[in-house]
Short mmCIF file of C-alpha atoms in Angstrom, two decimals:
data_model
loop_
_atom_site.label_atom_id
_atom_site.label_comp_id
_atom_site.label_asym_id
_atom_site.label_seq_id
_atom_site.Cartn_x
_atom_site.Cartn_y
_atom_site.Cartn_z
CA MET A 107 116.75 -30.55 -62.52
CA LYS A 108 117.89 -32.17 -59.27
CA LYS A 109 117.93 -28.75 -57.58
CA THR A 110 114.34 -28.09 -58.71
CA VAL A 111 113.14 -31.45 -57.33
CA TRP A 112 114.72 -30.80 -53.95
CA THR A 113 113.21 -27.30 -53.88
CA VAL A 114 109.74 -28.75 -54.51
CA ILE A 115 110.25 -31.38 -51.80
CA ALA A 116 111.39 -28.73 -49.34
CA VAL A 117 108.30 -26.61 -50.05
CA ILE A 118 106.03 -29.62 -49.55
CA VAL A 119 107.71 -30.46 -46.24
CA ILE A 120 107.32 -26.87 -45.00
CA ILE A 121 103.63 -26.90 -45.95
CA LEU A 122 103.07 -30.23 -44.16
CA ILE A 123 104.80 -28.97 -41.02
CA ALA A 124 102.65 -25.84 -41.01
CA VAL A 125 99.44 -27.84 -41.46
CA LEU A 126 100.35 -30.32 -38.75
CA ALA A 127 101.28 -27.51 -36.38
CA GLN A 128 97.85 -25.93 -36.79
CA LYS A 129 95.93 -29.18 -36.50
CA PRO A 130 94.81 -29.89 -32.93
CA SER A 131 96.08 -33.10 -31.41
CA LYS A 132 93.70 -35.99 -30.93
CA GLU A 133 94.01 -35.54 -27.18
CA ALA A 134 93.07 -31.85 -27.39
CA ALA A 135 90.11 -32.61 -29.65
CA THR A 136 88.72 -35.42 -27.52
CA GLY A 137 89.84 -34.45 -24.01
CA PRO A 138 87.61 -32.66 -21.52
CA VAL A 139 86.56 -29.05 -21.80
CA ARG A 140 87.95 -27.54 -18.61
CA LEU A 141 86.54 -24.51 -16.83
CA GLY A 142 87.99 -22.76 -13.80
CA GLY A 143 85.75 -22.07 -10.83
CA ALA A 144 86.77 -19.53 -8.16
CA PHE A 145 84.13 -20.21 -5.50
CA MET A 146 83.63 -18.97 -1.95
CA ILE A 147 84.35 -22.30 -0.27
CA THR A 148 85.59 -20.78 2.98
CA GLY A 149 85.26 -17.36 4.57
CA PRO A 150 82.30 -15.19 5.54
CA ALA A 151 80.16 -16.27 2.58
CA ALA A 152 80.95 -19.99 2.63
CA PRO A 153 77.27 -21.10 2.63
CA VAL A 154 76.85 -19.22 -0.67
CA GLY A 155 79.96 -20.97 -1.97
CA GLU A 156 78.35 -24.29 -1.14
CA LEU A 157 75.39 -23.33 -3.31
CA GLN A 158 77.76 -22.34 -6.11
CA GLN A 159 79.35 -25.77 -5.97
CA LYS A 160 75.95 -27.46 -6.05
CA GLY A 161 74.89 -25.50 -9.12
CA ALA A 162 78.21 -26.21 -10.83
CA SER A 163 78.07 -29.93 -10.09
CA LEU A 164 74.55 -30.23 -11.48
CA ALA A 165 75.48 -28.28 -14.61
CA VAL A 166 78.48 -30.55 -15.30
CA GLU A 167 76.35 -33.64 -14.68
CA THR A 168 73.58 -32.38 -16.96
CA ILE A 169 75.96 -31.56 -19.81
CA ASN A 170 77.89 -34.82 -19.58
CA ASN A 171 74.73 -36.96 -19.33
CA ALA A 172 73.60 -35.31 -22.57
CA GLY A 173 76.82 -36.31 -24.36
CA GLY A 174 79.12 -33.47 -23.34
CA ILE A 175 80.18 -30.65 -25.62
CA ASN A 176 80.45 -32.03 -29.15
CA GLY A 177 81.17 -35.40 -27.59
CA ARG A 178 83.71 -34.09 -25.11
CA PRO A 179 83.05 -34.16 -21.36
CA ILE A 180 83.14 -30.96 -19.37
CA GLU A 181 84.86 -30.60 -16.02
CA ILE A 182 85.31 -27.72 -13.63
CA VAL A 183 88.51 -27.17 -11.66
CA ILE A 184 87.74 -25.33 -8.42
CA GLU A 185 89.87 -23.09 -6.23
CA ASP A 186 88.75 -21.35 -3.04
CA ALA A 187 88.24 -17.60 -3.52
CA GLY A 188 87.15 -17.11 0.09
CA TYR A 189 85.06 -13.96 -0.57
CA ASP A 190 88.32 -12.11 -0.08
CA PRO A 191 90.18 -10.04 -2.71
CA LYS A 192 93.67 -11.44 -2.00
CA THR A 193 92.43 -15.03 -1.81
CA ALA A 194 90.47 -14.50 -5.01
CA VAL A 195 93.54 -13.30 -6.90
CA SER A 196 95.50 -16.30 -5.64
CA ALA A 197 92.69 -18.61 -6.75
CA TYR A 198 92.67 -17.09 -10.22
CA GLN A 199 96.44 -17.33 -10.55
CA ALA A 200 96.36 -20.98 -9.43
CA LEU A 201 93.72 -21.81 -12.03
CA LYS A 202 95.62 -19.93 -14.72
CA ILE A 203 98.79 -21.90 -13.95
CA LYS A 204 96.75 -25.06 -14.54
CA GLY A 205 96.03 -23.84 -18.06
CA LEU A 206 92.46 -22.62 -17.54
CA LYS A 207 91.22 -19.75 -19.70
CA LEU A 208 87.45 -19.85 -19.15
CA PHE A 209 86.24 -18.99 -15.65
CA ILE A 210 83.14 -19.00 -13.48
CA MET A 211 83.80 -16.54 -10.65
CA ASP A 212 81.32 -14.90 -8.34
CA GLY A 213 80.91 -12.71 -5.30
CA SER A 214 81.54 -8.97 -5.41
CA SER A 215 84.79 -9.14 -3.44
CA VAL A 216 85.98 -11.91 -5.76
CA VAL A 217 85.17 -10.45 -9.16
CA SER A 218 86.16 -6.91 -8.26
CA ALA A 219 89.67 -8.16 -7.55
CA THR A 220 89.98 -10.49 -10.54
CA HIS A 221 87.98 -9.29 -13.54
CA GLN A 222 90.63 -6.90 -14.83
CA LEU A 223 93.29 -9.59 -14.51
CA VAL A 224 91.12 -11.91 -16.59
CA VAL A 225 90.61 -9.27 -19.28
CA ASP A 226 94.28 -8.29 -19.34
CA ASP A 227 95.26 -11.96 -19.73
CA GLY A 228 92.93 -12.36 -22.71
CA ASN A 229 90.75 -14.84 -20.82
CA PHE A 230 87.01 -14.94 -20.12
CA THR A 231 84.90 -14.93 -16.96
CA ILE A 232 81.21 -14.83 -16.12
CA ALA A 233 79.44 -14.07 -12.83
CA GLY A 234 76.01 -15.29 -11.83
CA GLY A 235 75.36 -13.22 -8.72
CA ALA A 236 78.05 -10.58 -8.16
CA THR A 237 76.55 -7.12 -7.73
CA ALA A 238 79.54 -4.74 -7.44
CA PRO A 239 79.37 -1.65 -9.68
CA SER A 240 83.14 -1.93 -10.28
CA TYR A 241 82.47 -4.94 -12.52
CA PHE A 242 81.14 -2.62 -15.21
CA ASP A 243 84.28 -2.38 -17.35
CA ASN A 244 83.22 -2.09 -21.02
CA SER A 245 84.71 -5.50 -21.78
CA ILE A 246 82.84 -8.47 -23.20
CA GLN A 247 85.46 -10.75 -21.63
CA SER A 248 83.85 -10.21 -18.20
CA CYS A 249 80.15 -11.07 -18.40
CA ARG A 250 77.44 -11.02 -15.74
CA ILE A 251 73.84 -12.23 -15.50
CA ALA A 252 73.04 -10.77 -12.08
CA LEU A 253 71.08 -7.85 -10.78
CA THR A 254 73.60 -5.29 -9.57
CA ALA A 255 73.88 -2.52 -7.00
CA LYS A 256 72.75 -0.19 -9.79
CA ASP A 257 69.50 -2.19 -9.86
CA PHE A 258 69.03 -2.79 -6.16
CA ALA A 259 69.62 0.79 -4.98
CA PRO A 260 66.89 2.43 -7.11
CA GLY A 261 64.58 -0.47 -6.26
CA MET A 262 65.11 0.14 -2.56
CA ALA A 263 64.53 3.86 -3.03
CA GLU A 264 61.20 3.11 -4.73
CA ILE A 265 60.08 0.91 -1.84
CA LEU A 266 60.94 3.70 0.60
CA ARG A 267 58.98 6.22 -1.44
CA LYS A 268 55.99 3.90 -1.66
CA HIS A 269 55.76 4.04 2.15
CA ASP A 270 56.71 7.73 2.33
CA TYR A 271 59.88 6.91 4.28
CA LYS A 272 61.97 10.06 3.85
CA ASN A 273 64.69 9.65 6.49
CA VAL A 274 66.74 6.48 6.58
CA ALA A 275 69.71 4.74 8.12
CA VAL A 276 72.07 2.77 5.88
CA PHE A 277 73.61 -0.37 7.40
CA LEU A 278 75.89 -2.25 4.98
CA ALA A 279 79.05 -4.33 4.85
CA ASP A 280 82.45 -2.73 4.59
CA ASN A 281 83.30 -4.59 1.38
CA GLU A 282 82.93 -4.21 -2.38
CA TYR A 283 79.21 -4.85 -2.40
CA GLY A 284 78.32 -2.80 0.66
CA ARG A 285 80.35 0.22 -0.42
CA GLY A 286 79.07 -0.07 -3.98
CA LEU A 287 75.45 -0.33 -2.88
CA ALA A 288 75.87 2.67 -0.56
CA SER A 289 77.29 4.73 -3.41
CA GLU A 290 74.43 3.82 -5.73
CA PHE A 291 71.84 4.40 -3.01
CA VAL A 292 73.12 7.95 -2.45
CA LYS A 293 72.43 8.60 -6.14
CA ALA A 294 68.99 6.99 -6.05
CA PHE A 295 67.66 8.44 -2.80
CA ASN A 296 68.19 12.14 -3.32
CA GLY A 297 64.72 13.54 -3.86
CA LYS A 298 63.11 16.46 -2.11
CA ASP A 299 63.10 16.02 1.68
CA GLU A 300 64.86 12.63 1.37
CA SER A 301 67.75 12.19 3.78
CA ILE A 302 70.30 9.56 4.81
CA VAL A 303 70.54 10.31 8.53
CA VAL A 304 73.26 7.83 9.46
CA THR A 305 75.47 5.37 7.57
CA GLU A 306 77.21 2.45 9.27
CA PHE A 307 79.53 -0.06 7.62
CA TYR A 308 80.01 -3.29 9.56
CA SER A 309 83.02 -5.58 9.30
CA GLY A 310 82.72 -8.23 6.60
CA SER A 311 85.38 -10.56 7.99
CA ALA A 312 84.60 -14.19 8.83
CA GLY A 313 85.17 -13.79 12.57
CA SER A 314 82.97 -10.73 13.10
CA SER A 315 80.08 -11.37 15.46
CA ASP A 316 79.62 -8.32 17.70
CA PHE A 317 77.92 -5.42 15.92
CA ARG A 318 76.57 -3.58 18.94
CA THR A 319 78.74 -0.52 18.36
CA ASN A 320 77.30 -0.09 14.85
CA ILE A 321 73.77 -0.87 15.99
CA LEU A 322 73.84 1.54 18.93
CA LYS A 323 74.90 4.36 16.59
CA ILE A 324 71.82 3.65 14.51
CA LYS A 325 69.63 3.38 17.61
CA ALA A 326 70.85 6.80 18.76
CA GLN A 327 69.22 8.23 15.61
CA GLN A 328 66.13 6.02 15.72
CA ASP A 329 63.73 8.86 16.49
CA LYS A 330 64.92 10.64 13.35
CA ILE A 331 64.64 7.75 10.88
CA ASP A 332 61.73 6.02 9.19
CA ALA A 333 63.47 2.88 7.94
CA ILE A 334 66.79 1.05 7.61
CA VAL A 335 68.45 0.11 4.33
CA PHE A 336 70.15 -3.16 5.19
CA SER A 337 71.98 -5.93 3.37
CA ASN A 338 73.96 -8.94 4.59
CA ILE A 339 75.01 -11.99 2.57
CA LEU A 340 77.48 -13.21 5.23
CA THR A 341 77.31 -15.98 7.82
CA ASN A 342 76.86 -13.45 10.63
CA ALA A 343 73.55 -12.08 9.28
CA GLU A 344 71.22 -13.85 11.68
CA GLY A 345 73.31 -12.91 14.71
CA MET A 346 73.37 -9.30 13.55
CA LEU A 347 69.59 -9.19 13.13
CA ARG A 348 69.16 -10.74 16.57
CA GLN A 349 71.41 -8.07 18.13
CA MET A 350 69.38 -5.35 16.43
CA LYS A 351 66.20 -6.75 17.94
CA GLU A 352 67.75 -7.19 21.40
CA LEU A 353 69.04 -3.60 21.39
CA GLY A 354 65.62 -2.23 20.49
CA VAL A 355 66.21 -1.21 16.87
CA ASN A 356 62.73 -1.68 15.48
CA LYS A 357 62.41 0.41 12.33
CA PRO A 358 61.19 -1.21 9.08
CA ILE A 359 63.93 -2.78 6.97
CA VAL A 360 64.30 -2.45 3.20
CA SER A 361 66.70 -4.96 1.73
CA ASP A 362 67.75 -6.99 -1.32
CA ASN A 363 68.03 -10.47 -2.78
CA PRO A 364 71.41 -11.34 -1.18
CA THR A 365 69.85 -10.88 2.27
CA PHE A 366 66.54 -12.48 1.32
CA GLU A 367 68.35 -15.55 -0.04
CA ASN A 368 71.12 -15.68 2.56
CA PRO A 369 71.35 -19.40 3.47
CA SER A 370 72.67 -18.49 6.94
CA ILE A 371 69.37 -16.87 7.96
CA LYS A 372 67.07 -19.56 9.35
CA ASP A 373 64.76 -17.48 11.55
CA PHE A 374 62.94 -15.15 9.18
CA SER A 375 60.82 -13.75 11.99
CA LEU A 376 63.87 -11.51 12.57
CA LEU A 377 63.06 -9.90 9.22
CA GLU A 378 59.32 -9.63 9.81
CA GLY A 379 57.83 -6.87 7.68
CA THR A 380 60.97 -6.46 5.59
CA GLU A 381 60.51 -5.67 1.90
CA VAL A 382 63.20 -6.59 -0.60
CA VAL A 383 64.17 -5.99 -4.19
CA ASP A 384 64.40 -9.41 -5.81
CA TYR A 385 64.70 -11.45 -8.99
CA GLU A 386 61.60 -12.84 -10.69
CA TYR A 387 63.15 -16.28 -10.21
CA THR A 388 61.64 -18.49 -7.51
CA ARG A 389 63.04 -21.63 -5.93
CA ALA A 390 59.87 -23.69 -6.05
CA ILE A 391 58.31 -24.93 -9.29
CA GLN A 392 55.71 -22.50 -10.63
CA PRO A 393 52.83 -23.20 -13.05
CA THR A 394 54.41 -20.67 -15.42
CA ASP A 395 57.82 -22.39 -15.48
CA SER A 396 59.00 -23.60 -18.88
CA ALA A 397 59.97 -27.24 -19.35
CA LYS A 398 63.63 -26.23 -19.09
CA VAL A 399 63.18 -24.39 -15.79
CA LYS A 400 60.97 -27.09 -14.34
CA GLY A 401 63.45 -29.78 -15.34
CA PHE A 402 66.29 -27.91 -13.65
CA LYS A 403 64.35 -27.46 -10.40
CA GLU A 404 63.31 -31.12 -10.37
CA ALA A 405 66.86 -32.31 -11.03
CA TYR A 406 68.27 -30.02 -8.32
CA ARG A 407 65.76 -31.23 -5.75
CA ALA A 408 66.37 -34.87 -6.70
CA LYS A 409 70.14 -34.42 -6.31
CA TYR A 410 70.26 -32.27 -3.17
CA GLY A 411 66.88 -32.63 -1.49
CA ILE A 412 66.21 -28.86 -1.50
CA ASP A 413 64.80 -26.31 -3.91
CA PRO A 414 67.50 -24.33 -5.76
CA GLN A 415 68.26 -20.88 -4.38
CA TYR A 416 69.33 -18.20 -6.82
CA PHE A 417 73.05 -18.48 -6.04
CA GLY A 418 73.19 -22.10 -7.20
CA ALA A 419 70.89 -21.48 -10.15
CA GLY A 420 72.97 -18.51 -11.30
CA THR A 421 76.13 -20.64 -11.28
CA TYR A 422 74.28 -23.34 -13.23
CA ASP A 423 73.23 -20.79 -15.86
CA SER A 424 76.75 -19.39 -16.10
CA ILE A 425 78.22 -22.80 -16.89
CA MET A 426 75.47 -23.60 -19.36
CA LEU A 427 76.16 -20.35 -21.22
CA VAL A 428 79.88 -21.09 -21.47
CA ALA A 429 79.20 -24.67 -22.53
CA GLU A 430 76.91 -23.54 -25.34
CA ALA A 431 79.48 -21.01 -26.51
CA VAL A 432 82.29 -23.59 -26.55
CA GLY A 433 80.05 -25.96 -28.48
CA LYS A 434 79.47 -23.28 -31.11
CA VAL A 435 82.82 -21.48 -31.40
CA GLY A 436 85.42 -23.51 -29.52
CA GLU A 437 87.49 -22.69 -26.44
CA ASP A 438 89.17 -19.47 -27.50
CA PRO A 439 88.21 -16.98 -24.76
CA LYS A 440 87.64 -14.08 -27.13
CA ALA A 441 85.40 -16.19 -29.36
CA VAL A 442 83.42 -17.32 -26.31
CA ALA A 443 83.08 -13.70 -25.16
CA LYS A 444 81.89 -12.60 -28.59
CA TYR A 445 79.34 -15.41 -28.79
CA ILE A 446 77.84 -14.86 -25.34
CA SER A 447 77.77 -11.07 -25.61
CA SER A 448 75.80 -11.37 -28.86
CA LEU A 449 73.05 -13.57 -27.38
CA LYS A 450 69.51 -12.26 -27.45
CA ASN A 451 66.60 -13.75 -25.50
CA TYR A 452 68.62 -16.71 -24.25
CA GLU A 453 66.47 -18.79 -21.90
CA GLY A 454 68.31 -19.51 -18.69
CA VAL A 455 66.80 -21.16 -15.65
CA THR A 456 66.77 -17.88 -13.69
CA GLY A 457 65.56 -15.63 -16.50
CA THR A 458 65.87 -14.64 -20.14
CA TYR A 459 69.14 -12.94 -21.07
CA THR A 460 69.93 -10.37 -23.71
CA PHE A 461 73.49 -9.10 -23.37
CA ASP A 462 74.66 -5.55 -24.05
CA ASN A 463 78.03 -4.31 -25.32
CA ASP A 464 79.49 -4.68 -21.79
CA CYS A 465 78.20 -8.28 -21.63
CA GLU A 466 75.71 -7.30 -18.93
CA VAL A 467 71.99 -8.09 -18.89
CA ASP A 468 68.90 -6.06 -18.06
CA ARG A 469 66.70 -7.93 -15.58
CA THR A 470 63.25 -7.34 -14.16
CA LEU A 471 62.91 -6.38 -10.49
CA ILE A 472 60.06 -7.46 -8.25
CA THR A 473 59.28 -6.83 -4.59
CA ARG A 474 59.07 -9.61 -2.04
CA GLY A 475 58.83 -9.55 1.71
CA ILE A 476 58.49 -11.39 5.02
CA LYS A 477 55.02 -11.83 6.44
CA ASN A 478 54.37 -14.01 9.49
CA GLY A 479 57.92 -15.35 9.13
CA VAL A 480 57.31 -16.52 5.56
CA LYS A 481 58.63 -15.17 2.27
CA VAL A 482 55.84 -13.74 0.11
CA ASP A 483 55.42 -11.81 -3.12
CA ILE A 484 54.23 -8.23 -2.78
CA LYS A 485 51.96 -7.03 -5.55
#
């Protein structure tokens, strides 16, 4: 009898230990929801990193002012990814050591170097603006809400065809985005009589400022080309455009959103006549904006004194998506990935998202341009 009693007690103790082991601690249940942010704080795309931080800060503030996630505050732990592959990997590893499993990482050179590490570690990441084709990886643990090089390249080709520009120069950065865009453009611009006459890749490092060698190679072919396919998200963009003008390169430019929204370009007369492939999203409040979009733009302007560019808005949307997922399914990265990848017609502030089985979205392209030094829509 005594042996039976002790056996029953032992079983009860084992069951209690198992239950207590599975039950989250009070601290874990009530502590902050922590996200990791690998942002481009320094390096050749630092002004974009500043916009990322602005979008992230507003997202955290908005969530916490509304009561947090199921009563828990959200916070974002930031490391500098530098728009550099090695720095990005170091940033990810530093965040991982701090116990982070859910990440907001952006910039083609950043996500190309880190997304497979995230997937292999069983974690989750989402990008708001990275365009690199290498991010397509058939994994729902690496999501993206951006237009990509696979969108921009065909869009650029269509603009060229609209103007009957058959012979072009390609002038892009020697980095993940530039090389990826060049590869996609070769596929898109291959119709009858269409030709890429010259391709130049400029240095994407932070200290690069003299591009005359690249530009003169393009100028040497100027009589044979109709237009220039150009993109530059880096801090040296305005200086590069000025050198092109000074050296007499005067062909029409076809470009993309990263150039159009580059915060380093102040003098848009340097891009006069340029047409770009862009998002539907606009910085300023529009009559067609929903209450959610209008509220975001008003809050951003009240906080920072400027209208929100896409880079900040994309980061804001990324955090809001992760926050909603955590509120619904908890902090397990695979559960978050499954939730987000299953979303249909989710209203973000930069667009409406329906995710596919690679956790990518299909977005609408529009054409914008520079006329009299001002950004305009092109019908």
